[in-house]
Amino acid sequence: MALPLFCIADEAKPFIHKILAVNKQDEESCKTFFLVESQDFPKHNRAFKESLKANEDFETEFVGASEQECRNWAREHQKHGEFIEHNIVAIADSRTAKDSTISLPVYKEHDQCKFEGYGILPPTPNAWYDWRVNAQGAAKVLIHLRYGPMETGWPTYFARKAELTDEDGVFDVTKADRVVCDQDTEICIYSRND
């Protein structure tokens, strides 16, 4: 499974090949992103692009769409295919063209837990939470919020978000990874060679 990647601004299109290049850094069987070009949901994951050449053009029906429209598309279609991650999307927008970051909204349903020192996390159920990250960090966000133990990931991403976000609004995934790893060494074996 991979994150559905939406390009919602023409000026972000030249950066999509760089974002998809993150897939080459991952294992062959594990891609970070699938480029969503059509409003129609494909029958198989081969219909999604996993890479683009440096100047390769592509068409997308999402230029001009809002983040909410992308979120709605993902929530509506995630139940039809087992090849896109559920409740998380990647969005390349007009800001992507300026600083090469992407928006990474994550939907948290009714699952909430009380964490000592932090209270109830996430603070609001059935809500979207958004992180602005460098594309290279998207896989770690996914791992920490979806597959890692919530005892370490949730306080780091929900309670310490402001502390780990710089003055430009970019969440520092590397620092967050260090915080999670300091709390739980077993889950962070994968990142020791980074």
Coordinates of N, CA and C in Angstrom, one line a residue:
M1 N 0.8 -1.2 0.0 CA 0.0 0.0 0.0 C 0.9 1.2 0.0
A2 N 0.3 2.3 -0.6 CA 1.1 3.6 -0.6 C 0.2 4.7 -0.4
L3 N 0.8 5.9 -0.1 CA 0.0 7.1 0.1 C -0.5 7.6 -1.2
P4 N -1.8 8.0 -1.4 CA -2.3 8.6 -2.6 C -1.7 10.0 -2.6
L5 N -1.0 10.3 -3.7 CA -0.4 11.7 -3.9 C -1.2 12.5 -4.9
F6 N -1.7 13.6 -4.5 CA -2.5 14.5 -5.3 C -1.7 15.8 -5.6
C7 N -1.7 16.2 -6.9 CA -1.1 17.4 -7.3 C -2.3 18.4 -7.6
I8 N -2.4 19.4 -6.8 CA -3.6 20.3 -6.9 C -3.2 21.7 -7.4
A9 N -2.0 21.9 -7.8 CA -1.5 23.2 -8.4 C -0.6 23.0 -9.6
D10 N -0.9 23.7 -10.7 CA 0.0 23.6 -11.8 C 1.5 23.8 -11.5
E11 N 1.7 24.8 -10.6 CA 3.1 25.1 -10.3 C 3.8 24.0 -9.5
A12 N 3.1 23.1 -9.0 CA 3.7 21.9 -8.3 C 4.0 20.8 -9.2
K13 N 3.5 20.8 -10.4 CA 3.7 19.6 -11.3 C 5.2 19.3 -11.6
P14 N 6.1 20.4 -11.7 CA 7.5 20.0 -12.0 C 8.2 19.4 -10.8
F15 N 7.6 19.4 -9.6 CA 8.2 18.8 -8.4 C 7.7 17.3 -8.2
I16 N 6.7 16.9 -8.9 CA 6.1 15.6 -8.7 C 7.2 14.5 -8.9
H17 N 8.0 14.6 -9.9 CA 9.0 13.6 -10.2 C 10.0 13.4 -9.0
K18 N 10.3 14.6 -8.3 CA 11.2 14.5 -7.2 C 10.5 13.8 -6.0
I19 N 9.2 14.1 -5.8 CA 8.4 13.5 -4.7 C 8.4 12.0 -5.0
L20 N 8.0 11.6 -6.2 CA 7.9 10.1 -6.6 C 9.3 9.5 -6.5
A21 N 10.4 10.2 -6.6 CA 11.7 9.6 -6.5 C 12.0 9.0 -5.2
V22 N 11.2 9.4 -4.2 CA 11.3 8.8 -2.8 C 11.0 7.3 -2.9
N23 N 10.1 6.9 -3.9 CA 9.8 5.5 -4.1 C 11.1 4.7 -4.4
K24 N 12.0 5.3 -5.1 CA 13.2 4.5 -5.4 C 14.1 4.3 -4.2
Q25 N 14.0 5.1 -3.2 CA 14.7 4.9 -2.0 C 14.2 3.8 -1.1
D26 N 12.9 3.5 -1.3 CA 12.2 2.5 -0.5 C 12.4 1.1 -1.1
E27 N 12.1 0.1 -0.4 CA 12.2 -1.2 -0.9 C 11.3 -1.4 -2.1
E28 N 11.7 -2.3 -3.1 CA 10.9 -2.4 -4.3 C 9.4 -2.8 -4.0
S29 N 9.2 -3.6 -2.9 CA 7.8 -4.0 -2.6 C 7.1 -3.0 -1.8
C30 N 7.7 -2.0 -1.4 CA 7.1 -1.0 -0.5 C 7.3 0.4 -1.1
K31 N 6.3 1.0 -1.7 CA 6.3 2.3 -2.2 C 5.7 3.3 -1.2
T32 N 6.2 4.5 -1.2 CA 5.6 5.5 -0.4 C 4.4 6.2 -1.0
F33 N 4.5 6.5 -2.3 CA 3.5 7.3 -3.0 C 3.0 6.6 -4.3
F34 N 1.7 6.8 -4.6 CA 1.1 6.5 -5.8 C 0.5 7.8 -6.3
L35 N 0.8 8.3 -7.5 CA 0.2 9.5 -8.1 C -1.2 9.3 -8.5
V36 N -2.1 10.0 -8.0 CA -3.5 9.9 -8.4 C -3.8 11.0 -9.5
E37 N -4.2 10.5 -10.7 CA -4.4 11.4 -11.8 C -5.9 11.6 -12.1
S38 N -6.7 10.5 -11.8 CA -8.1 10.5 -12.3 C -9.0 10.5 -11.1
Q39 N -10.2 11.1 -11.3 CA -11.2 11.0 -10.3 C -11.8 9.6 -10.2
D40 N -11.6 8.8 -11.2 CA -12.1 7.4 -11.2 C -11.0 6.6 -10.5
F41 N -11.5 5.6 -9.7 CA -10.6 4.7 -8.9 C -10.2 3.6 -9.8
P42 N -8.9 3.3 -10.0 CA -8.5 2.2 -10.8 C -8.8 0.8 -10.2
K43 N -8.8 -0.2 -11.1 CA -9.1 -1.5 -10.7 C -7.8 -2.2 -10.0
H44 N -6.6 -1.7 -10.4 CA -5.4 -2.2 -9.8 C -4.4 -1.1 -9.6
N45 N -3.4 -1.4 -8.8 CA -2.4 -0.3 -8.5 C -1.5 0.0 -9.6
R46 N -1.4 -0.8 -10.6 CA -0.5 -0.5 -11.8 C -1.0 0.8 -12.5
A47 N -2.3 1.2 -12.3 CA -2.8 2.3 -13.0 C -2.3 3.6 -12.3
F48 N -1.8 3.5 -11.1 CA -1.1 4.7 -10.5 C 0.3 4.8 -10.9
K49 N 0.8 6.0 -11.2 CA 2.2 6.2 -11.5 C 3.0 6.2 -10.2
E50 N 4.2 5.4 -10.3 CA 5.1 5.3 -9.1 C 6.3 6.2 -9.3
S51 N 6.5 6.6 -10.6 CA 7.7 7.4 -10.9 C 7.5 8.2 -12.2
L52 N 8.3 9.3 -12.4 CA 8.2 10.1 -13.6 C 9.7 10.5 -13.9
K53 N 10.0 10.6 -15.2 CA 11.3 11.1 -15.5 C 11.3 12.6 -15.2
A54 N 12.5 13.2 -15.2 CA 12.7 14.6 -14.8 C 11.8 15.5 -15.5
N55 N 11.6 15.5 -16.8 CA 10.7 16.4 -17.5 C 9.5 15.7 -18.0
E56 N 9.1 14.6 -17.6 CA 7.9 13.9 -18.0 C 6.7 14.6 -17.6
D57 N 5.8 14.8 -18.5 CA 4.5 15.5 -18.2 C 3.5 14.4 -17.8
F58 N 2.5 14.9 -17.1 CA 1.4 14.0 -16.7 C 0.1 14.8 -16.6
E59 N -1.0 14.2 -16.7 CA -2.3 14.8 -16.6 C -2.9 14.5 -15.2
T60 N -3.5 15.4 -14.6 CA -4.3 15.1 -13.4 C -5.6 15.9 -13.3
E61 N -6.6 15.3 -12.9 CA -7.9 15.9 -12.8 C -8.0 16.7 -11.5
F62 N -7.0 16.7 -10.7 CA -7.0 17.4 -9.4 C -6.4 18.8 -9.3
V63 N -5.8 19.3 -10.4 CA -5.4 20.6 -10.4 C -6.6 21.6 -10.2
G64 N -6.5 22.4 -9.2 CA -7.6 23.3 -8.8 C -8.5 22.7 -7.7
A65 N -8.3 21.5 -7.4 CA -9.1 20.9 -6.3 C -8.6 21.4 -5.0
S66 N -9.5 21.3 -4.0 CA -9.2 21.7 -2.6 C -8.6 20.5 -1.9
E67 N -7.9 20.8 -0.8 CA -7.4 19.7 0.0 C -8.6 18.8 0.5
Q68 N -9.7 19.4 0.8 CA -10.9 18.7 1.3 C -11.4 17.8 0.2
E69 N -11.4 18.2 -1.1 CA -11.8 17.3 -2.2 C -10.9 16.1 -2.3
C70 N -9.6 16.3 -2.1 CA -8.6 15.2 -2.1 C -8.9 14.2 -0.9
R71 N -9.1 14.8 0.2 CA -9.4 14.0 1.4 C -10.7 13.1 1.2
N72 N -11.7 13.8 0.6 CA -13.0 13.1 0.4 C -12.8 12.0 -0.6
W73 N -12.0 12.2 -1.7 CA -11.7 11.2 -2.7 C -11.1 10.0 -2.0
A74 N -10.1 10.2 -1.2 CA -9.4 9.1 -0.5 C -10.3 8.4 0.4
R75 N -11.1 9.1 1.2 CA -12.0 8.4 2.2 C -13.0 7.6 1.4
E76 N -13.5 8.1 0.3 CA -14.5 7.4 -0.5 C -14.0 6.2 -1.2
H77 N -12.8 6.3 -1.7 CA -12.2 5.2 -2.5 C -11.3 4.2 -1.7
Q78 N -10.9 4.5 -0.5 CA -10.0 3.6 0.2 C -10.7 2.2 0.5
K79 N -12.0 2.2 0.5 CA -12.7 1.0 0.8 C -12.7 0.1 -0.4
H80 N -12.4 0.6 -1.6 CA -12.5 -0.2 -2.8 C -11.2 -0.8 -3.2
G81 N -10.2 -0.5 -2.6 CA -8.9 -1.0 -3.0 C -8.0 -1.2 -1.8
E82 N -7.3 -2.3 -1.8 CA -6.3 -2.6 -0.7 C -4.9 -2.1 -1.1
F83 N -4.8 -1.1 -1.9 CA -3.4 -0.7 -2.3 C -3.2 0.8 -2.0
I84 N -4.1 1.5 -1.4 CA -3.8 2.8 -0.9 C -4.0 2.8 0.6
E85 N -3.1 3.6 1.3 CA -3.2 3.7 2.7 C -4.6 4.4 3.1
H86 N -5.1 4.0 4.2 CA -6.4 4.5 4.6 C -6.2 5.7 5.5
N87 N -7.0 6.7 5.3 CA -7.1 7.9 6.2 C -5.8 8.7 6.2
I88 N -5.0 8.7 5.2 CA -3.8 9.6 5.0 C -3.6 9.9 3.6
V89 N -3.3 11.1 3.2 CA -3.0 11.5 1.9 C -1.8 12.4 1.8
A90 N -1.2 12.5 0.6 CA -0.1 13.5 0.4 C -0.6 14.4 -0.7
I91 N -0.4 15.7 -0.4 CA -0.9 16.8 -1.3 C 0.3 17.7 -1.7
A92 N 0.5 17.8 -3.0 CA 1.5 18.8 -3.6 C 0.6 20.0 -4.0
D93 N 0.9 21.2 -3.4 CA 0.1 22.4 -3.7 C 1.0 23.5 -4.1
S94 N 0.5 24.7 -4.1 CA 1.3 25.8 -4.6 C 2.6 26.1 -3.7
R95 N 2.5 25.7 -2.5 CA 3.6 25.9 -1.6 C 4.7 24.9 -2.0
T96 N 4.4 23.7 -2.5 CA 5.4 22.7 -2.9 C 6.3 23.3 -3.9
A97 N 5.9 24.2 -4.8 CA 6.7 24.8 -5.8 C 7.7 25.8 -5.1
K98 N 7.4 26.3 -3.9 CA 8.3 27.2 -3.3 C 9.3 26.6 -2.4
D99 N 8.9 25.5 -1.6 CA 9.9 24.9 -0.7 C 10.0 23.4 -0.7
S100 N 9.4 22.8 -1.7 CA 9.4 21.3 -1.9 C 8.8 20.5 -0.8
T101 N 7.9 21.1 0.0 CA 7.3 20.4 1.0 C 5.9 19.9 0.6
I102 N 5.3 19.0 1.2 CA 4.0 18.5 0.9 C 3.1 18.6 2.2
S103 N 1.8 18.7 2.0 CA 0.8 18.6 3.0 C 0.5 17.1 3.3
L104 N 0.5 16.7 4.5 CA 0.2 15.3 4.8 C -0.9 15.2 5.9
P105 N -2.1 15.3 5.4 CA -3.3 15.2 6.3 C -3.5 13.7 6.7
V106 N -3.9 13.5 8.0 CA -4.2 12.2 8.5 C -5.5 12.3 9.2
Y107 N -6.4 11.4 8.9 CA -7.7 11.4 9.6 C -7.7 10.4 10.7
K108 N -8.1 10.9 11.9 CA -8.2 10.0 13.1 C -9.6 9.9 13.5
E109 N -10.1 8.7 13.5 CA -11.5 8.4 13.8 C -11.7 8.5 15.3
H110 N -12.5 7.7 15.8 CA -12.9 7.7 17.2 C -11.9 7.2 18.2
D111 N -10.8 6.7 17.7 CA -9.8 6.2 18.6 C -9.0 7.3 19.3
Q112 N -9.2 7.3 20.6 CA -8.5 8.3 21.4 C -8.0 7.6 22.7
C113 N -6.9 8.0 23.2 CA -6.4 7.4 24.4 C -5.8 8.5 25.3
K114 N -5.8 8.3 26.6 CA -5.3 9.2 27.6 C -3.8 8.9 27.8
F115 N -3.0 9.9 27.6 CA -1.5 9.8 27.8 C -1.1 10.6 29.0
E116 N -0.3 10.0 29.9 CA 0.1 10.7 31.1 C 1.0 11.9 30.7
G117 N 0.7 13.0 31.2 CA 1.4 14.3 30.9 C 0.9 15.0 29.6
Y118 N 0.0 14.3 28.8 CA -0.5 14.9 27.6 C -2.0 15.0 27.5
G119 N -2.7 14.2 28.3 CA -4.1 14.2 28.2 C -4.6 13.3 27.1
I120 N -5.8 13.6 26.6 CA -6.5 12.8 25.6 C -5.9 13.1 24.2
L121 N -5.4 12.1 23.5 CA -4.9 12.3 22.1 C -5.5 11.2 21.2
P122 N -5.7 11.6 19.9 CA -5.7 13.0 19.5 C -6.8 13.8 20.2
P123 N -6.6 15.1 20.3 CA -7.6 15.9 21.1 C -9.0 15.9 20.6
T124 N -9.2 15.8 19.3 CA -10.6 15.8 18.7 C -10.8 14.5 17.9
P125 N -11.8 13.7 18.2 CA -12.0 12.5 17.4 C -12.7 12.9 16.0
N126 N -12.6 12.0 15.1 CA -13.2 12.2 13.8 C -12.8 13.5 13.1
A127 N -11.5 13.7 13.1 CA -11.0 15.0 12.6 C -9.7 14.7 11.8
W128 N -9.4 15.7 10.9 CA -8.2 15.6 10.1 C -7.1 16.4 10.8
Y129 N -5.9 15.9 10.8 CA -4.7 16.6 11.4 C -3.7 16.7 10.2
D130 N -3.1 17.8 10.1 CA -2.2 18.0 9.0 C -0.8 18.4 9.4
W131 N 0.2 17.8 8.7 CA 1.6 18.1 8.9 C 2.1 18.5 7.6
R132 N 2.9 19.6 7.6 CA 3.7 20.0 6.4 C 5.1 19.4 6.5
V133 N 5.5 18.5 5.6 CA 6.7 17.8 5.7 C 7.5 17.8 4.4
N134 N 8.8 17.5 4.5 CA 9.5 17.1 3.3 C 9.1 15.7 2.8
A135 N 9.0 15.5 1.5 CA 8.5 14.2 1.0 C 9.3 13.0 1.6
Q136 N 10.6 13.2 1.8 CA 11.4 12.1 2.3 C 10.9 11.6 3.7
G137 N 10.3 12.5 4.4 CA 9.8 12.1 5.7 C 8.4 11.5 5.8
A138 N 7.7 11.4 4.7 CA 6.3 10.9 4.7 C 6.2 9.5 5.2
A139 N 7.2 8.6 4.8 CA 7.1 7.2 5.2 C 7.2 7.1 6.7
K140 N 8.1 7.9 7.3 CA 8.2 7.8 8.8 C 7.0 8.3 9.5
V141 N 6.4 9.4 9.0 CA 5.1 9.8 9.6 C 4.1 8.7 9.5
L142 N 4.0 8.0 8.4 CA 3.1 6.9 8.2 C 3.4 5.8 9.2
I143 N 4.6 5.4 9.3 CA 5.0 4.4 10.3 C 4.7 4.7 11.7
H144 N 5.0 5.9 12.1 CA 4.8 6.3 13.5 C 3.3 6.5 13.9
L145 N 2.5 6.9 12.9 CA 1.1 7.2 13.2 C 0.2 6.0 12.9
R146 N 0.6 5.1 12.0 CA -0.3 4.0 11.7 C 0.2 2.6 12.1
Y147 N 1.5 2.4 12.1 CA 2.0 1.1 12.4 C 2.8 1.0 13.6
G148 N 3.3 2.1 14.2 CA 4.1 2.0 15.4 C 3.2 2.1 16.6
P149 N 3.8 1.8 17.8 CA 3.0 1.9 19.0 C 2.6 3.3 19.3
M150 N 1.3 3.5 19.5 CA 0.7 4.8 19.8 C 1.3 5.4 21.0
E151 N 1.9 4.7 21.9 CA 2.4 5.2 23.2 C 3.6 6.2 22.9
T152 N 4.3 6.0 21.8 CA 5.4 6.8 21.4 C 5.0 7.8 20.3
G153 N 4.3 7.3 19.3 CA 4.0 8.1 18.1 C 3.0 9.2 18.4
W154 N 1.9 8.9 19.1 CA 0.9 9.9 19.2 C 1.3 11.1 20.1
P155 N 2.0 10.9 21.2 CA 2.4 12.1 22.0 C 3.4 12.9 21.1
T156 N 4.2 12.3 20.4 CA 5.2 13.0 19.6 C 4.5 13.8 18.5
Y157 N 3.6 13.3 17.8 CA 3.0 13.9 16.6 C 1.8 14.8 17.0
F158 N 1.0 14.4 18.0 CA -0.1 15.2 18.4 C 0.2 16.3 19.5
A159 N 0.8 15.8 20.5 CA 1.1 16.7 21.7 C 2.3 17.6 21.5
R160 N 3.3 17.2 20.7 CA 4.5 18.0 20.6 C 4.7 18.6 19.2
K161 N 3.6 18.6 18.4 CA 3.6 19.1 17.1 C 4.2 20.6 17.0
A162 N 3.7 21.5 17.8 CA 4.2 22.9 17.8 C 5.7 22.9 18.1
E163 N 6.2 22.1 19.0 CA 7.6 22.1 19.4 C 8.5 21.6 18.2
L164 N 7.9 20.7 17.4 CA 8.7 20.1 16.4 C 8.5 20.7 15.0
T165 N 7.7 21.8 15.0 CA 7.4 22.6 13.7 C 8.3 23.8 13.7
D166 N 8.9 24.1 12.6 CA 9.8 25.3 12.5 C 9.0 26.6 12.2
E167 N 9.7 27.7 12.2 CA 9.0 29.0 12.0 C 8.3 29.1 10.6
D168 N 8.6 28.2 9.7 CA 8.0 28.2 8.4 C 6.8 27.2 8.3
G169 N 6.5 26.6 9.4 CA 5.4 25.7 9.5 C 5.7 24.3 9.0
V170 N 7.0 23.9 8.9 CA 7.4 22.6 8.4 C 7.7 21.7 9.7
F171 N 7.0 20.6 9.7 CA 7.3 19.6 10.8 C 8.6 18.9 10.6
D172 N 9.4 18.8 11.6 CA 10.7 18.2 11.5 C 10.6 16.7 11.8
V173 N 10.5 15.9 10.7 CA 10.3 14.5 10.9 C 11.5 13.8 11.5
T174 N 12.7 14.3 11.1 CA 13.9 13.8 11.7 C 14.0 13.9 13.2
K175 N 13.6 15.1 13.7 CA 13.6 15.3 15.2 C 12.5 14.4 15.8
A176 N 11.4 14.4 15.1 CA 10.3 13.5 15.7 C 10.7 12.1 15.7
D177 N 11.4 11.6 14.7 CA 11.9 10.2 14.7 C 12.8 10.0 15.9
R178 N 13.7 11.0 16.2 CA 14.6 10.8 17.3 C 13.8 10.8 18.6
V179 N 12.8 11.6 18.7 CA 12.0 11.6 20.0 C 11.3 10.2 20.1
V180 N 10.7 9.7 19.1 CA 10.1 8.4 19.1 C 11.1 7.3 19.4
C181 N 12.3 7.4 18.8 CA 13.3 6.3 19.0 C 13.9 6.4 20.4
D182 N 14.0 7.5 21.0 CA 14.5 7.6 22.4 C 13.5 7.0 23.3
Q183 N 12.2 7.0 22.9 CA 11.2 6.4 23.8 C 11.0 4.9 23.6
D184 N 11.2 4.4 22.3 CA 11.0 3.0 22.0 C 12.0 2.6 21.0
T185 N 13.1 1.9 21.5 CA 14.2 1.5 20.6 C 13.8 0.4 19.6
E186 N 12.8 -0.5 20.0 CA 12.5 -1.6 19.1 C 11.9 -1.1 17.8
I187 N 11.0 -0.1 17.8 CA 10.4 0.3 16.6 C 11.3 1.1 15.7
C188 N 12.4 1.6 16.2 CA 13.3 2.5 15.5 C 14.5 1.8 14.9
I189 N 14.6 0.5 15.0 CA 15.7 -0.2 14.4 C 15.9 0.2 12.9
Y190 N 14.8 0.3 12.2 CA 14.8 0.7 10.8 C 15.5 2.0 10.5
S191 N 15.5 2.9 11.5 CA 16.1 4.2 11.2 C 17.5 4.4 11.7
R192 N 18.1 3.4 12.3 CA 19.4 3.6 12.9 C 20.5 3.9 11.8
N193 N 20.2 3.4 10.6 CA 21.2 3.6 9.5 C 21.0 4.9 8.7
D194 N 20.0 5.7 9.1 CA 19.7 6.9 8.3 C 20.8 7.9 8.4

